[in-house]
Short mmCIF file of C-alpha atoms in Angstrom, two decimals:
data_model
loop_
_atom_site.label_atom_id
_atom_site.label_comp_id
_atom_site.label_asym_id
_atom_site.label_seq_id
_atom_site.Cartn_x
_atom_site.Cartn_y
_atom_site.Cartn_z
CA UNK I 1293 -0.07 -0.16 0.01
CA UNK I 1294 1.30 3.41 -0.90
CA UNK I 1295 2.84 5.26 2.10
CA UNK I 1296 1.09 8.27 0.85
CA UNK I 1297 -2.36 6.58 2.01
CA UNK I 1298 -1.02 5.79 5.52
CA UNK I 1299 -2.41 9.02 7.06
CA UNK I 1300 -5.98 7.85 5.59
CA UNK I 1301 -5.82 4.46 6.50
CA UNK I 1302 -5.03 5.18 9.94
CA UNK I 1303 -8.37 7.11 10.23
CA UNK I 1304 -10.02 3.86 9.31
CA UNK I 1305 -10.29 3.54 5.52
CA UNK I 1306 -9.87 0.49 2.96
CA UNK I 1307 -8.34 1.66 -0.15
CA UNK I 1308 -6.88 0.26 -3.21
CA UNK I 1309 -4.14 2.11 -4.57
CA UNK I 1310 -4.22 2.79 -8.32
CA UNK I 1311 -1.07 1.88 -10.10
CA UNK I 1312 -0.53 5.24 -12.16
CA UNK I 1313 0.06 3.62 -15.57
CA UNK I 1314 -1.43 5.72 -18.53
CA UNK I 1315 -2.36 4.24 -21.50
CA UNK I 1316 -3.75 5.96 -24.96
CA UNK I 1317 -6.98 4.73 -25.55
CA UNK I 1318 -8.72 5.71 -28.72
CA UNK I 1319 -12.00 4.12 -27.71
CA UNK I 1320 -14.19 4.69 -24.74
CA UNK I 1321 -13.67 1.85 -22.16
CA UNK I 1322 -15.64 -1.26 -22.87
CA UNK I 1323 -18.88 -1.71 -20.36
CA UNK I 1324 -20.92 -4.66 -20.17
CA UNK I 1325 -24.39 -4.11 -20.96
CA UNK I 1326 -26.38 -5.79 -17.86
CA UNK I 1327 -27.29 -4.47 -14.55
CA UNK I 1328 -23.78 -4.62 -13.16
CA UNK I 1329 -22.06 -2.50 -15.88
CA UNK I 1330 -18.65 -4.00 -15.34
CA UNK I 1331 -16.53 -1.38 -16.96
CA UNK I 1332 -12.70 -1.63 -18.24
CA UNK I 1333 -10.04 0.68 -16.75
CA UNK I 1334 -7.43 1.04 -19.46
CA UNK I 1335 -5.37 3.34 -17.04
CA UNK I 1336 -5.16 0.43 -14.63
CA UNK I 1337 -4.64 -2.82 -16.69
CA UNK I 1338 -5.25 -6.41 -15.01
CA UNK I 1339 -2.57 -7.95 -13.14
CA UNK I 1340 -3.32 -11.06 -14.76
CA UNK I 1341 -5.10 -11.58 -17.97
CA UNK I 1342 -8.81 -11.87 -17.37
CA UNK I 1343 -11.97 -10.62 -19.39
CA UNK I 1344 -15.08 -8.76 -18.06
CA UNK I 1345 -17.27 -11.01 -16.20
CA UNK I 1346 -20.63 -12.22 -17.52
CA UNK I 1347 -23.36 -9.63 -16.84
CA UNK I 1348 -26.60 -11.49 -17.48
CA UNK I 1349 -29.77 -9.16 -17.40
CA UNK I 1350 -31.22 -11.34 -14.64
CA UNK I 1351 -28.08 -11.39 -12.35
CA UNK I 1352 -28.49 -14.22 -9.62
CA UNK I 1353 -29.83 -12.16 -6.60
CA UNK I 1354 -30.71 -15.19 -4.35
CA UNK I 1355 -28.90 -17.87 -2.81
CA UNK I 1356 -25.29 -18.53 -1.30
CA UNK I 1357 -22.03 -19.99 -2.48
CA UNK I 1358 -19.34 -21.85 -0.49
CA UNK I 1359 -15.75 -20.96 -1.74
CA UNK I 1360 -12.97 -23.28 -0.53
CA UNK I 1361 -9.80 -21.47 -0.16
CA UNK I 1362 -6.69 -23.50 1.33
CA UNK I 1363 -4.06 -21.03 2.20
CA UNK I 1364 -0.34 -21.28 3.44
CA UNK I 1365 -1.57 -20.70 6.97
CA UNK I 1366 -4.69 -22.92 6.94
CA UNK I 1367 -8.24 -22.84 5.44
CA UNK I 1368 -10.13 -19.77 4.65
CA UNK I 1369 -13.47 -21.02 3.54
CA UNK I 1370 -16.05 -18.10 2.32
CA UNK I 1371 -19.84 -18.26 2.08
CA UNK I 1372 -20.69 -15.65 -0.74
CA UNK I 1373 -24.27 -13.96 -0.29
CA UNK I 1374 -25.91 -13.19 -3.46
CA UNK I 1375 -28.64 -11.30 -1.90
CA UNK I 1376 -26.69 -8.83 -0.33
CA UNK I 1377 -24.33 -8.37 -3.40
CA UNK I 1378 -25.06 -9.99 -6.50
CA UNK I 1379 -22.86 -8.08 -8.99
CA UNK I 1380 -19.92 -8.38 -6.38
CA UNK I 1381 -20.59 -12.07 -6.11
CA UNK I 1382 -20.86 -12.75 -9.77
CA UNK I 1383 -17.48 -10.99 -9.96
CA UNK I 1384 -15.66 -12.71 -7.33
CA UNK I 1385 -16.70 -16.23 -8.92
CA UNK I 1386 -15.72 -15.10 -12.40
CA UNK I 1387 -12.15 -14.18 -11.06
CA UNK I 1388 -11.87 -17.42 -9.41
CA UNK I 1389 -12.80 -19.67 -12.24
CA UNK I 1390 -10.34 -18.00 -14.05
CA UNK I 1391 -7.83 -18.75 -11.37
CA UNK I 1392 -6.99 -14.90 -10.79
CA UNK I 1393 -6.76 -15.38 -7.24
CA UNK I 1394 -4.58 -18.65 -7.23
CA UNK I 1395 -1.15 -18.12 -5.57
CA UNK I 1396 -1.89 -14.48 -4.52
CA UNK I 1397 -0.47 -13.35 -1.37
CA UNK I 1398 -2.59 -11.27 0.99
CA UNK I 1399 -0.45 -8.24 1.56
CA UNK I 1400 -2.15 -6.34 4.34
CA UNK I 1401 -2.91 -6.73 7.99
CA UNK I 1402 -4.12 -4.14 10.20
CA UNK I 1403 -4.46 -3.91 14.10
CA UNK I 1404 -5.70 -0.68 14.86
CA UNK I 1405 -8.06 -0.72 17.94
CA UNK I 1406 -10.93 -0.09 15.41
CA UNK I 1407 -9.49 -1.66 12.41
CA UNK I 1408 -8.89 -5.40 12.29
CA UNK I 1409 -8.78 -6.97 8.72
CA UNK I 1410 -6.64 -8.88 6.41
CA UNK I 1411 -6.60 -7.52 2.86
CA UNK I 1412 -6.21 -9.84 -0.12
CA UNK I 1413 -6.87 -10.25 -3.96
CA UNK I 1414 -3.82 -8.39 -5.51
CA UNK I 1415 -1.75 -10.83 -7.69
CA UNK I 1416 1.21 -8.01 -7.49
CA UNK I 1417 0.79 -8.16 -3.30
CA UNK I 1418 1.43 -4.39 -3.60
CA UNK I 1419 -2.01 -2.92 -2.79
CA UNK I 1420 -1.82 -1.60 -6.66
CA UNK I 1421 -3.13 -4.43 -8.82
CA UNK I 1422 -6.82 -5.41 -9.94
CA UNK I 1423 -8.40 -7.15 -12.62
CA UNK I 1424 -8.53 -4.35 -15.25
CA UNK I 1425 -12.42 -3.60 -14.55
CA UNK I 1426 -14.36 -1.57 -11.99
CA UNK I 1427 -17.92 -1.97 -10.85
CA UNK I 1428 -20.64 -0.43 -8.66
CA UNK I 1429 -21.06 -0.47 -5.07
CA UNK I 1430 -23.69 -2.60 -3.32
CA UNK I 1431 -23.45 -0.92 -0.02
CA UNK I 1432 -24.76 -2.54 3.29
CA UNK I 1433 -27.75 -0.68 4.88
CA UNK I 1434 -28.16 -3.19 8.09
CA UNK I 1435 -25.08 -2.87 9.87
CA UNK I 1436 -25.28 -1.38 13.49
CA UNK I 1437 -23.58 1.76 14.44
CA UNK I 1438 -20.12 1.76 16.07
CA UNK I 1439 -20.22 2.63 19.74
CA UNK I 1440 -16.82 3.90 19.56
CA UNK I 1441 -17.99 6.67 17.11
CA UNK I 1442 -19.89 9.39 18.75
CA UNK I 1443 -20.79 10.87 15.48
CA UNK I 1444 -22.67 7.80 14.31
CA UNK I 1445 -21.28 7.85 10.95
CA UNK I 1446 -19.23 4.58 11.26
CA UNK I 1447 -20.96 1.21 11.58
CA UNK I 1448 -19.90 -2.05 12.90
CA UNK I 1449 -18.05 -4.52 10.34
CA UNK I 1450 -18.07 -7.40 12.65
CA UNK I 1451 -15.77 -10.29 12.94
CA UNK I 1452 -16.19 -12.74 10.16
CA UNK I 1453 -17.62 -10.60 7.38
CA UNK I 1454 -16.10 -10.45 4.04
CA UNK I 1455 -16.18 -7.07 2.18
CA UNK I 1456 -14.78 -5.07 -0.83
CA UNK I 1457 -11.72 -2.81 -0.52
CA UNK I 1458 -12.09 0.07 -3.07
CA UNK I 1459 -10.50 3.33 -3.92
CA UNK I 1460 -13.45 5.45 -3.72
CA UNK I 1461 -17.13 5.02 -4.92
CA UNK I 1462 -18.02 2.39 -7.54
CA UNK I 1463 -14.31 1.32 -7.91
CA UNK I 1464 -14.63 -2.04 -6.86
CA UNK I 1465 -12.07 -4.62 -8.55
CA UNK I 1466 -10.47 -7.71 -6.94
CA UNK I 1467 -9.03 -6.54 -3.68
CA UNK I 1468 -11.16 -7.78 -0.59
CA UNK I 1469 -10.74 -7.98 3.06
CA UNK I 1470 -11.78 -10.29 5.81
CA UNK I 1471 -12.63 -9.00 9.24
CA UNK I 1472 -10.85 -10.83 12.42
CA UNK I 1473 -12.22 -8.54 14.94
CA UNK I 1474 -15.06 -5.84 15.04
CA UNK I 1475 -14.09 -2.86 13.11
CA UNK I 1476 -15.50 0.58 12.71
CA UNK I 1477 -15.81 1.84 9.31
CA UNK I 1478 -17.99 4.15 7.33
CA UNK I 1479 -20.41 1.92 5.17
CA UNK I 1480 -18.34 2.39 2.31
CA UNK I 1481 -17.42 -1.00 1.59
CA UNK I 1482 -19.62 -3.82 -0.10
CA UNK I 1483 -20.46 -6.86 2.22
CA UNK I 1484 -20.80 -9.78 0.28
CA UNK I 1485 -20.30 -12.87 2.53
CA UNK I 1486 -18.75 -14.18 5.56
CA UNK I 1487 -15.90 -16.51 6.70
CA UNK I 1488 -16.46 -19.84 8.19
CA UNK I 1489 -15.26 -21.11 11.71
CA UNK I 1490 -11.99 -22.64 10.37
CA UNK I 1491 -11.18 -19.36 8.46
CA UNK I 1492 -11.51 -17.50 11.70
CA UNK I 1493 -8.86 -19.73 13.20
CA UNK I 1494 -6.59 -19.07 10.40
CA UNK I 1495 -7.23 -15.33 10.76
CA UNK I 1496 -6.39 -15.37 14.34
CA UNK I 1497 -3.22 -17.03 13.60
CA UNK I 1498 -2.33 -14.47 11.11
CA UNK I 1499 -3.16 -11.62 13.36
CA UNK I 1500 -1.39 -13.17 16.26
CA UNK I 1501 1.94 -13.44 14.08
CA UNK I 1502 1.80 -9.76 13.84
CA UNK I 1503 2.97 -7.12 11.30
CA UNK I 1504 6.44 -6.84 9.78
CA UNK I 1505 8.38 -3.96 11.30
CA UNK I 1506 10.17 -1.38 9.25
CA UNK I 1507 13.07 1.07 9.78
CA UNK I 1508 10.52 4.02 9.92
CA UNK I 1509 8.04 1.96 12.29
CA UNK I 1510 9.35 -0.88 14.72
CA UNK I 1511 5.84 -1.54 15.97
CA UNK I 1512 3.40 -1.03 12.88
CA UNK I 1513 -0.29 -1.33 13.09
CA UNK I 1514 -0.73 -1.60 9.45
CA UNK I 1515 1.43 -3.30 6.96
CA UNK I 1516 2.67 -6.54 5.73
CA UNK I 1517 1.76 -9.65 7.85
CA UNK I 1518 4.65 -11.70 9.23
CA UNK I 1519 3.33 -14.96 8.52
CA UNK I 1520 3.11 -14.76 4.79
CA UNK I 1521 -0.39 -15.79 3.74
CA UNK I 1522 -0.80 -17.27 0.12
CA UNK I 1523 -4.20 -18.18 -1.34
CA UNK I 1524 -3.03 -21.36 -2.87
CA UNK I 1525 -6.28 -22.08 -4.75
CA UNK I 1526 -10.03 -20.52 -4.82
CA UNK I 1527 -12.59 -22.47 -6.22
CA UNK I 1528 -16.41 -22.35 -5.69
CA UNK I 1529 -17.31 -25.40 -3.71
CA UNK I 1530 -21.34 -25.58 -3.91
CA UNK I 1531 -24.46 -23.63 -4.41
CA UNK I 1532 -27.38 -23.69 -2.22
#
């Protein structure tokens, strides 16, 4: 994650940094014609080759999908919820089927008192990589107010939630985060599933391992996990 974002991140934000690569495009970016409107990002090309996701007129909006993810630190099973975020689930499954997430490393662990997450989904492991497209937010409306925020602006992203990281409104891509401890965030991040019990054990193990110190900060609360966490394989397991 770029150092220029550290101040903002400390305030409780989960950003995806752009890679800043500019391309000369003669035509406007391609956009799918369905309700999700996945849109190419020519200035941020894909970290791995992958086409735009399918965008059917009737995007599946009910049911759940189990995704089995063995990692180098243990199992990280996910349950995706189409009702909460149909376009997000559609995109995640598309990337999984194209092996976009296989052998990628979770690049960021946070240990703030009010922000405890592991962030993954970037093949470059820098916080700058994505799938070469973006799509709209599907923001949660049922999260409880965070008791640590007297303004009422932040909500509780509870332990076990699965959500998308982003770089601002409607910039979802491939990076996601899993919450290992109740966190206080503005409700600006799409929630699209949960982590299974075995996954919480894995997250606790990674969190207990801590964050790699740097010359500038010998005791960081935001940075690269000490325990290297590689997603070995990401495959949909079953639908129900």
